PDB file of C-alpha atoms in Angstrom:
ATOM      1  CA  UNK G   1      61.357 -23.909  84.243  1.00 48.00           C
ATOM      2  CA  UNK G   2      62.237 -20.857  86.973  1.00 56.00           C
ATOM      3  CA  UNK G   3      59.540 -19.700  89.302  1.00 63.00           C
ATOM      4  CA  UNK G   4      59.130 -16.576  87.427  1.00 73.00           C
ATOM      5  CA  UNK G   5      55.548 -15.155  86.532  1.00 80.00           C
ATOM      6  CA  UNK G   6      55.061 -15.397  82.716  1.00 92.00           C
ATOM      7  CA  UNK G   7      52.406 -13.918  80.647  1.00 95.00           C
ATOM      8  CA  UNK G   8      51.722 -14.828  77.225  1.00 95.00           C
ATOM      9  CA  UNK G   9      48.844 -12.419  75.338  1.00 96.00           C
ATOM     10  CA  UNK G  10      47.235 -13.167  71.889  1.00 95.00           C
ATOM     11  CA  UNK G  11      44.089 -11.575  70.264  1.00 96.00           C
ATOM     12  CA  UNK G  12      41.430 -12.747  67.927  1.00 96.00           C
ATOM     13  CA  UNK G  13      38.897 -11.010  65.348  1.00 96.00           C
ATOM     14  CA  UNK G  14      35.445 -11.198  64.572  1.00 95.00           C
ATOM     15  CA  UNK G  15      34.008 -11.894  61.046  1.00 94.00           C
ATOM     16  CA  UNK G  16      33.291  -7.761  60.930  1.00 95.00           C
ATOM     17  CA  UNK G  17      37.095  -7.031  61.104  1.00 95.00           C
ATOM     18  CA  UNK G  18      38.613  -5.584  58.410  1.00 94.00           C
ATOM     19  CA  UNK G  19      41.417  -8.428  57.721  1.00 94.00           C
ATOM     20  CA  UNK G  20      38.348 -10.661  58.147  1.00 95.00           C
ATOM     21  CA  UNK G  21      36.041  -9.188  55.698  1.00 97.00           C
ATOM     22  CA  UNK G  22      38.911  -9.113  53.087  1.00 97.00           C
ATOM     23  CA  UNK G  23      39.855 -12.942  53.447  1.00 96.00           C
ATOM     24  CA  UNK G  24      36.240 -13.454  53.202  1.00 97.00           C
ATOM     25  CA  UNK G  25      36.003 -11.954  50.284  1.00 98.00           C
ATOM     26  CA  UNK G  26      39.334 -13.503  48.628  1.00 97.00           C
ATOM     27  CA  UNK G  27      37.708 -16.700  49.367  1.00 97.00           C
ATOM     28  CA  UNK G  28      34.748 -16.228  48.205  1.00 97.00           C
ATOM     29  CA  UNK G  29      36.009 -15.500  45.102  1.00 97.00           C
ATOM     30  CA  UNK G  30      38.688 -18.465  45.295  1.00 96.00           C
ATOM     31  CA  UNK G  31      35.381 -20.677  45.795  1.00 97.00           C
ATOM     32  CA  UNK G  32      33.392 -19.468  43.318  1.00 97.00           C
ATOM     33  CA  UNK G  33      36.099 -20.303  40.980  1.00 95.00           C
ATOM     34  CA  UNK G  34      37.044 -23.811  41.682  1.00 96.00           C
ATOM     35  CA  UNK G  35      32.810 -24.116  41.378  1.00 97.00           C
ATOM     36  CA  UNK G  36      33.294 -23.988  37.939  1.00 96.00           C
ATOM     37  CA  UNK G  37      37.253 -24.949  37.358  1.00 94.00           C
ATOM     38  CA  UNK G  38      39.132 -26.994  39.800  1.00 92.00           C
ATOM     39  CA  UNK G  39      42.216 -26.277  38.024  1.00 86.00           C
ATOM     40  CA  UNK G  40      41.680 -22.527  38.378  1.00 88.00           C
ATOM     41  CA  UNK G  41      44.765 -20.666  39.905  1.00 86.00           C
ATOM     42  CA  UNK G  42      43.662 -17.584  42.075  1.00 90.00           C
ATOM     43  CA  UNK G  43      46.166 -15.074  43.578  1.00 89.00           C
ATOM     44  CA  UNK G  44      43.284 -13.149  45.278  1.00 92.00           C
ATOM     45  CA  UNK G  45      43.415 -10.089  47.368  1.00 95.00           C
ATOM     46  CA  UNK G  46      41.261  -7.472  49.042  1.00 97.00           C
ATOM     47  CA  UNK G  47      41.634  -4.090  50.603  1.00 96.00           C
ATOM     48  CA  UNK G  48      38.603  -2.342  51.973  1.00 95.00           C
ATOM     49  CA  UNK G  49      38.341   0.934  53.571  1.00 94.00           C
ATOM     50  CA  UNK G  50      35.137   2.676  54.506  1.00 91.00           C
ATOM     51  CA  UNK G  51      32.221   2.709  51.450  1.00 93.00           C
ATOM     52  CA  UNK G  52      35.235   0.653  49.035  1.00 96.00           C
ATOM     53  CA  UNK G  53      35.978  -2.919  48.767  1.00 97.00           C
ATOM     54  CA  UNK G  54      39.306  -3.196  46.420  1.00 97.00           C
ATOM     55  CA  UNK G  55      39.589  -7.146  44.643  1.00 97.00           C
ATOM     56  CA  UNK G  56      42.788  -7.335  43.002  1.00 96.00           C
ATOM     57  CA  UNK G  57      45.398 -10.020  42.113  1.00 93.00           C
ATOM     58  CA  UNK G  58      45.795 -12.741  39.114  1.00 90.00           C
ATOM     59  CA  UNK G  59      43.350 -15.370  37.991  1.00 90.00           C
ATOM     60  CA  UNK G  60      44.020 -18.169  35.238  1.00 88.00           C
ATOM     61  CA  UNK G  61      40.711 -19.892  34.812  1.00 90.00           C
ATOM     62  CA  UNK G  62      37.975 -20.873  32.592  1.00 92.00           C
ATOM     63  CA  UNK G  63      35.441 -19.863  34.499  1.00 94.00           C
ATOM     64  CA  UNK G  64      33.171 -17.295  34.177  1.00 94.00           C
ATOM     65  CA  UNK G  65      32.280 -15.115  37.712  1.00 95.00           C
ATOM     66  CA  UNK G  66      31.060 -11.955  38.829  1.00 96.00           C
ATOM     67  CA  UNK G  67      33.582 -10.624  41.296  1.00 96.00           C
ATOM     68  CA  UNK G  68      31.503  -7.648  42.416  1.00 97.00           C
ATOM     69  CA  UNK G  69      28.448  -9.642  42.914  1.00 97.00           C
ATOM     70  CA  UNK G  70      30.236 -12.260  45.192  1.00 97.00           C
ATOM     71  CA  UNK G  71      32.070  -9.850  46.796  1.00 97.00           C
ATOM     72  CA  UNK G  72      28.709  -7.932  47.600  1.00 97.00           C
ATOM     73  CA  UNK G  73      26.989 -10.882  48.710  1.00 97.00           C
ATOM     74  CA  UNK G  74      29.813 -12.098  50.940  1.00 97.00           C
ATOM     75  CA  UNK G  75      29.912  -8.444  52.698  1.00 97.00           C
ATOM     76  CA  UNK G  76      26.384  -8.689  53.369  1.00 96.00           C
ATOM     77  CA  UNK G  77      26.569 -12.322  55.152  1.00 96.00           C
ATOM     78  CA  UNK G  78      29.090 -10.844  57.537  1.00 96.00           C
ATOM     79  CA  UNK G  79      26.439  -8.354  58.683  1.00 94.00           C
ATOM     80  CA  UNK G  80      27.410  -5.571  56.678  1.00 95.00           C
ATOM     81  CA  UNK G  81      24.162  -4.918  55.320  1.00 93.00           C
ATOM     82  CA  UNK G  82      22.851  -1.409  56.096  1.00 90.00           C
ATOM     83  CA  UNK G  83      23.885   2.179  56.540  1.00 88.00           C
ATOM     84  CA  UNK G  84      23.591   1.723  60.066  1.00 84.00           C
ATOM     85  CA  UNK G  85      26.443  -0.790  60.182  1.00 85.00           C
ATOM     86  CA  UNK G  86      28.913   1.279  58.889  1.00 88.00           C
ATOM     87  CA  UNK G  87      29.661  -0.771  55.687  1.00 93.00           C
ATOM     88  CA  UNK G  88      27.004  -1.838  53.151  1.00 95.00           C
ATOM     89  CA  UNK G  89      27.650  -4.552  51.196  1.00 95.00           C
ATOM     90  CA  UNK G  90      24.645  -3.537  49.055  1.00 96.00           C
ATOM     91  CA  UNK G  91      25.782   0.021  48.416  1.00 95.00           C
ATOM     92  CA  UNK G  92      29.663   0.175  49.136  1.00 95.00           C
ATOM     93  CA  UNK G  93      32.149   0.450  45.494  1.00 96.00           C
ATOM     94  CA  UNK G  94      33.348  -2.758  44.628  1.00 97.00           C
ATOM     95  CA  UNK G  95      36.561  -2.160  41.991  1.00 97.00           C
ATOM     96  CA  UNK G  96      37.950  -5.160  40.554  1.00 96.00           C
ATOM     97  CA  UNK G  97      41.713  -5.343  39.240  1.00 96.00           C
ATOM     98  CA  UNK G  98      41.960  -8.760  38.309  1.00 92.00           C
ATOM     99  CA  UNK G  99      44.268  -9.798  35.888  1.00 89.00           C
ATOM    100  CA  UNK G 100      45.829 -12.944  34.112  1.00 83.00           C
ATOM    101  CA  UNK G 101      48.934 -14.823  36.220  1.00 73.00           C
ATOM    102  CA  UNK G 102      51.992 -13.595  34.398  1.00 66.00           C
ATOM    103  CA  UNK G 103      53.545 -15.707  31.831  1.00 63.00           C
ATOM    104  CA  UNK G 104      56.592 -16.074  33.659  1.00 60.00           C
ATOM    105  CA  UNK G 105      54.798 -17.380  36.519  1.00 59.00           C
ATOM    106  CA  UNK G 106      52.273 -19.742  34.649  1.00 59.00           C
ATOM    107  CA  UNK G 107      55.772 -20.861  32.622  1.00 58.00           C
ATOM    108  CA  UNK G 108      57.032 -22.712  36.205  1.00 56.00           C
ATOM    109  CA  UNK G 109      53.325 -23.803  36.921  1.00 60.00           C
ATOM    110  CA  UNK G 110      51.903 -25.237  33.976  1.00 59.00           C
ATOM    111  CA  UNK G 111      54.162 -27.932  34.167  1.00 54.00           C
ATOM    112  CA  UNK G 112      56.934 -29.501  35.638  1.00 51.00           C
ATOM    113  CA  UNK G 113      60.916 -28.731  35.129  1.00 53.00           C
ATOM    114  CA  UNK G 114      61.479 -32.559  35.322  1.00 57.00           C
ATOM    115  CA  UNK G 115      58.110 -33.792  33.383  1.00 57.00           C
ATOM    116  CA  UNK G 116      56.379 -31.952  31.265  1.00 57.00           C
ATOM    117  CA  UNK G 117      53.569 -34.212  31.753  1.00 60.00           C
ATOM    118  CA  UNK G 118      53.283 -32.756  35.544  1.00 60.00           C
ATOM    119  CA  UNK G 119      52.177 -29.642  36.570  1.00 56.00           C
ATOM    120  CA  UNK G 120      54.631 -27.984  38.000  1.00 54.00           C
ATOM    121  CA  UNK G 121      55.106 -25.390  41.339  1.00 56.00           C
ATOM    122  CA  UNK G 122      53.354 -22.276  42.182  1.00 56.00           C
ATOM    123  CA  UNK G 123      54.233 -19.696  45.040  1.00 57.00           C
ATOM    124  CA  UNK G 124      56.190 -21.425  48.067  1.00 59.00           C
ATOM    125  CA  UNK G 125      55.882 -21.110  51.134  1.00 64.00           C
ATOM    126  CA  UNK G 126      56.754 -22.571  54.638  1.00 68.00           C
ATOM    127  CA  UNK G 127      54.793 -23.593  57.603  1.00 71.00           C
ATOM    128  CA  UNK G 128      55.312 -24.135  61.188  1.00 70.00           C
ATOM    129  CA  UNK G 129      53.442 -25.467  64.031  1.00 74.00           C
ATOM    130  CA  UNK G 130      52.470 -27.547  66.737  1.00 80.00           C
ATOM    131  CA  UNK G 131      50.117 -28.691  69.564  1.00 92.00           C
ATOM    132  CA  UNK G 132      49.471 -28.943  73.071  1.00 92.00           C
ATOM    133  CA  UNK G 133      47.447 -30.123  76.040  1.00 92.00           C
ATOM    134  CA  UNK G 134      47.045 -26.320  77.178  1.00 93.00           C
ATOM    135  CA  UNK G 135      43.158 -27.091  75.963  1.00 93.00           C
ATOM    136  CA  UNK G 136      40.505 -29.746  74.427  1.00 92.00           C
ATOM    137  CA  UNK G 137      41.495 -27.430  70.945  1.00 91.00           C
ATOM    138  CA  UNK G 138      45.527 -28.967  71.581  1.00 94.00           C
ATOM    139  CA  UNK G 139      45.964 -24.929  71.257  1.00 93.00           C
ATOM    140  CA  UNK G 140      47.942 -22.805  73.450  1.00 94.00           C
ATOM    141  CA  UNK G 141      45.289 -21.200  76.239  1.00 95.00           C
ATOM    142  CA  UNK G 142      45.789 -17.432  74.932  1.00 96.00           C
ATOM    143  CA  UNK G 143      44.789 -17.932  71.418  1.00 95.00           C
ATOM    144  CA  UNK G 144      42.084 -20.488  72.136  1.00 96.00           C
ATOM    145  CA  UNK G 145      40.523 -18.596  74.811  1.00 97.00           C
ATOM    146  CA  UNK G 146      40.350 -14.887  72.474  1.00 97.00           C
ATOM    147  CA  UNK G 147      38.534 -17.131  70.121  1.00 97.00           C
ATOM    148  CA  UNK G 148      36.194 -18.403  72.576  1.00 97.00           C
ATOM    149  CA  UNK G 149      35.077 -14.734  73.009  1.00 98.00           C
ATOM    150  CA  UNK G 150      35.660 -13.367  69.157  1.00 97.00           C
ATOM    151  CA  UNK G 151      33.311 -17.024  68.458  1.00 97.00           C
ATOM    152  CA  UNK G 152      30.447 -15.894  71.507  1.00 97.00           C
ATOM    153  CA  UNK G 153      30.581 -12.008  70.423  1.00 97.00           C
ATOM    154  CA  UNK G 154      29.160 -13.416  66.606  1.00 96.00           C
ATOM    155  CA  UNK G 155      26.545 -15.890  68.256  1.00 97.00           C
ATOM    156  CA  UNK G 156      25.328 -12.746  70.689  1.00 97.00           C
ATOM    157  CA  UNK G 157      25.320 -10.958  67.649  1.00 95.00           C
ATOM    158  CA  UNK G 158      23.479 -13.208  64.998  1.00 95.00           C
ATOM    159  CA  UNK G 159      20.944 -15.179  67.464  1.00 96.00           C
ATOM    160  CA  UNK G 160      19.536 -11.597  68.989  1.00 95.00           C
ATOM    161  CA  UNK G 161      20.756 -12.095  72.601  1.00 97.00           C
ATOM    162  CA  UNK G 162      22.385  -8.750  72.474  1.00 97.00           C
ATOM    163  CA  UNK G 163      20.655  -7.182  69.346  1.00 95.00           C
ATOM    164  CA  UNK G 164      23.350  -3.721  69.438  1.00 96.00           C
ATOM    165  CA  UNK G 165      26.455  -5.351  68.841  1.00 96.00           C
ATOM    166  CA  UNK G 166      27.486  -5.164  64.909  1.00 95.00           C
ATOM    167  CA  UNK G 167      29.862  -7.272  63.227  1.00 95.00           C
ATOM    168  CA  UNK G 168      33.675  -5.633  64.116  1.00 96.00           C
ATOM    169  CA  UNK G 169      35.134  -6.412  67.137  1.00 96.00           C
ATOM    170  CA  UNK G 170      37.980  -8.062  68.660  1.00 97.00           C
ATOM    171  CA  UNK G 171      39.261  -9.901  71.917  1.00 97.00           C
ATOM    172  CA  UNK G 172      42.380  -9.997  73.746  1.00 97.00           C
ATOM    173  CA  UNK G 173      43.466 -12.452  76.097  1.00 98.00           C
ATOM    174  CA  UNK G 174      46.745 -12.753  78.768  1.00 97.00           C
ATOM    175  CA  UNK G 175      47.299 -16.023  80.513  1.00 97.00           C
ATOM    176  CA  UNK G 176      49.179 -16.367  82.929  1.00 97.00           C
ATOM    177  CA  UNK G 177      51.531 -19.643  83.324  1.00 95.00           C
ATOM    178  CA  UNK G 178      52.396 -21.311  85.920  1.00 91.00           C
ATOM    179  CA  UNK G 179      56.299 -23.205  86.835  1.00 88.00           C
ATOM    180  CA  UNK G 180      55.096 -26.443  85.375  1.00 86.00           C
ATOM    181  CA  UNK G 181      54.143 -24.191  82.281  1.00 88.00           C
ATOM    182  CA  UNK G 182      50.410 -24.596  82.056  1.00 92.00           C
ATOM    183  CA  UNK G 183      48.106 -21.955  82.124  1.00 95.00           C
ATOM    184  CA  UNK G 184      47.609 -20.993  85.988  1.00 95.00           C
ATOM    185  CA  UNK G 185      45.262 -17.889  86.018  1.00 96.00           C
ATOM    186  CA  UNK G 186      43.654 -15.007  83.215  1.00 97.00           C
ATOM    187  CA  UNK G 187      45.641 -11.868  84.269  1.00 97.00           C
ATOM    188  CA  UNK G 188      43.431  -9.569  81.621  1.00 97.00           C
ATOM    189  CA  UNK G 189      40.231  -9.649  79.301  1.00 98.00           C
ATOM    190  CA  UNK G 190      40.078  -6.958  77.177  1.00 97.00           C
ATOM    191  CA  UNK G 191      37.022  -6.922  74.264  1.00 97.00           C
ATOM    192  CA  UNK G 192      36.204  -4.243  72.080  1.00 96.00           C
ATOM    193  CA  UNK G 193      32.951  -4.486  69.820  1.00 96.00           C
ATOM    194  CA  UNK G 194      31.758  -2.085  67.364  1.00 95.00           C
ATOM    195  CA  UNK G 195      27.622  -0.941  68.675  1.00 95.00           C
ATOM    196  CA  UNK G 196      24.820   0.888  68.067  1.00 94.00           C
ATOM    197  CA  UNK G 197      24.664   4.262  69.290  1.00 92.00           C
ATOM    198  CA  UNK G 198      21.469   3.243  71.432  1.00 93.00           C
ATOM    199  CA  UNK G 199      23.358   1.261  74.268  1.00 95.00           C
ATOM    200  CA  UNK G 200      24.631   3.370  76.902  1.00 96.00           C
ATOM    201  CA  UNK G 201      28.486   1.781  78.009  1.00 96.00           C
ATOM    202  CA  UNK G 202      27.880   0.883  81.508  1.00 96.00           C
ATOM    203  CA  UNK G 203      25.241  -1.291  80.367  1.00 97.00           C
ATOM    204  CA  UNK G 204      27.066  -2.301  77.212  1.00 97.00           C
ATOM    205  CA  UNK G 205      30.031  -3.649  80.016  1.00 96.00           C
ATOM    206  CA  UNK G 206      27.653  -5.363  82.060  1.00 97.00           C
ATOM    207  CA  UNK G 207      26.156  -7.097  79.638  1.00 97.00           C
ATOM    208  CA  UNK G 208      29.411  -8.315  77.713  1.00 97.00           C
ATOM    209  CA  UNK G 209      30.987  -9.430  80.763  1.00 97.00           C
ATOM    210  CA  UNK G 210      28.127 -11.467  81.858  1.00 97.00           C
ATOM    211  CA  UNK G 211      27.461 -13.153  77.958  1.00 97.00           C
ATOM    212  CA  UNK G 212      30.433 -13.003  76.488  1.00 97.00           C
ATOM    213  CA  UNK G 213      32.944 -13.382  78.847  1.00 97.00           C
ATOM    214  CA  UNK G 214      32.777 -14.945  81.689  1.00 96.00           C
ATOM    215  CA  UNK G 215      30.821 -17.995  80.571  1.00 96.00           C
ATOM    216  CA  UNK G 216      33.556 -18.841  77.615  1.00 97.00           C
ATOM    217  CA  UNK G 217      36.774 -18.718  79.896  1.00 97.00           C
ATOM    218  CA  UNK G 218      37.426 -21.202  82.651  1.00 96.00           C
ATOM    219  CA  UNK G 219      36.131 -20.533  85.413  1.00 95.00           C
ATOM    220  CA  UNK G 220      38.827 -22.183  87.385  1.00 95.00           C
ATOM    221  CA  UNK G 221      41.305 -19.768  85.799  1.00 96.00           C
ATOM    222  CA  UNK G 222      39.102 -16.598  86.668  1.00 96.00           C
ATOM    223  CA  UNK G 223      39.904 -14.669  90.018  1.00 95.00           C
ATOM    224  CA  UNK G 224      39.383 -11.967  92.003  1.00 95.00           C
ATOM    225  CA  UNK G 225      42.495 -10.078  90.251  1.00 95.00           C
ATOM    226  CA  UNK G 226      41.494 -10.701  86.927  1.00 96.00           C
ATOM    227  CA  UNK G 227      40.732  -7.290  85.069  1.00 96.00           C
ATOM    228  CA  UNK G 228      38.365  -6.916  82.452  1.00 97.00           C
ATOM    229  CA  UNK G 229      38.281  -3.888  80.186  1.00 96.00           C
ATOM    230  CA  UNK G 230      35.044  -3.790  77.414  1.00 96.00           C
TER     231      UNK G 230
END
């Protein structure tokens, strides 16, 4: 390991995000499934854009589900649940394109090239990974620290300790390591939160900083030089 200065950034969502409301909606439906099936197959996905929420993908399953409905509900749970938030889970178009898996699909799934009696595979795929002492979560500092702030923007949210944040937002986080390779300062915060139009910005910074940040990172890794932008 050289003596050079490293920095190593990741970022983390909120439950509001976009990517987030669409996985929470794929597995909503995914869950509502297996409910009734637990040999259903789902190849679920969403797209939402402002006032739409798009389900679409292949489903092979007995059960019987209302796609809009959950999809609806699940919105709503996030936070999405007026006007005022931007997205209402309540009034937003839900279109569903869900079809049955393809035959030539279901043909390598239903059962298996070597028994019959087996089912077979689906979609592969391949996984990497690994962990370290960086933090109690064995994750690398970065990643583990933007969702320390994503997790404390949501419980600011939800419990009413700052009552003008809404459910989109996001955190960023740059470590910076040391030559033994273990986190030695935080270089830059950045979090960005979606509000309501009543909080002025100075006091929306303050009040971020002093909630949401600063009491979910380390203080040991927190200095004079560390930069915050909200």
């Amino acid at each position: 390991m050289n003596n050079e200065k490293r920095i190593f950034t990741s970022e983390s969502v909120t439950e509001g995000h976009p990517d987030k409301v669409c996985d929470r909606v794929s597995d909503s439906v995914l869950d509502a499934a297996l409910a009734q099936d637990p040999m259903a197959r789902v190849a679920c996905e969403c797209a939402a854009t402002t006032g739409l929420m798009l389900v679409m993908g292949e489903i092979t399953t007995t059960a019987t589900i209302d796609v809009a409905d959950i999809a609806r509900k699940a919105i709503c749970e996030i936070g999405y649940d007026n006007a005022a938030a931007g997205y209402d889970g309540h009034s937003c178009s839900v279109q569903v394109a869900l079809h049955r898996q393809s035959p030539d699909i279901a043909m390598g799934v239903d059962s298996s090239y070597d028994d019959k009696n087996e089912i077979g595979a689906g979609d592969q795929g391949m996984m990497f990974g690994f962990a370290c002492t960086q933090t109690k979560e064995l994750m690398p500092a970065p990643i583990a620290y933007a969702h320390n702030l994503t997790k404390a923007l949501t419980h600011a949210r939800e419990s009413g300790l700052l009552p003008w944040l809404r459910p989109d937002g996001k955190s960023q986080v740059s470590v910076e390591y040391g030559p033994d390779g273990m986190p030695a300062r935080i270089d830059t915060v950045v979090v960005s939160t979606q509000h309501a139009d009543s909080i002025a910005i100075d006091d929306l910074r303050k009040a971020v900083i002093e909630t949401v940040i600063e009491p979910n990172l380390p203080s040991r890794l927190l200095d004079e030089n560390t930069k915050y932008y909200v």
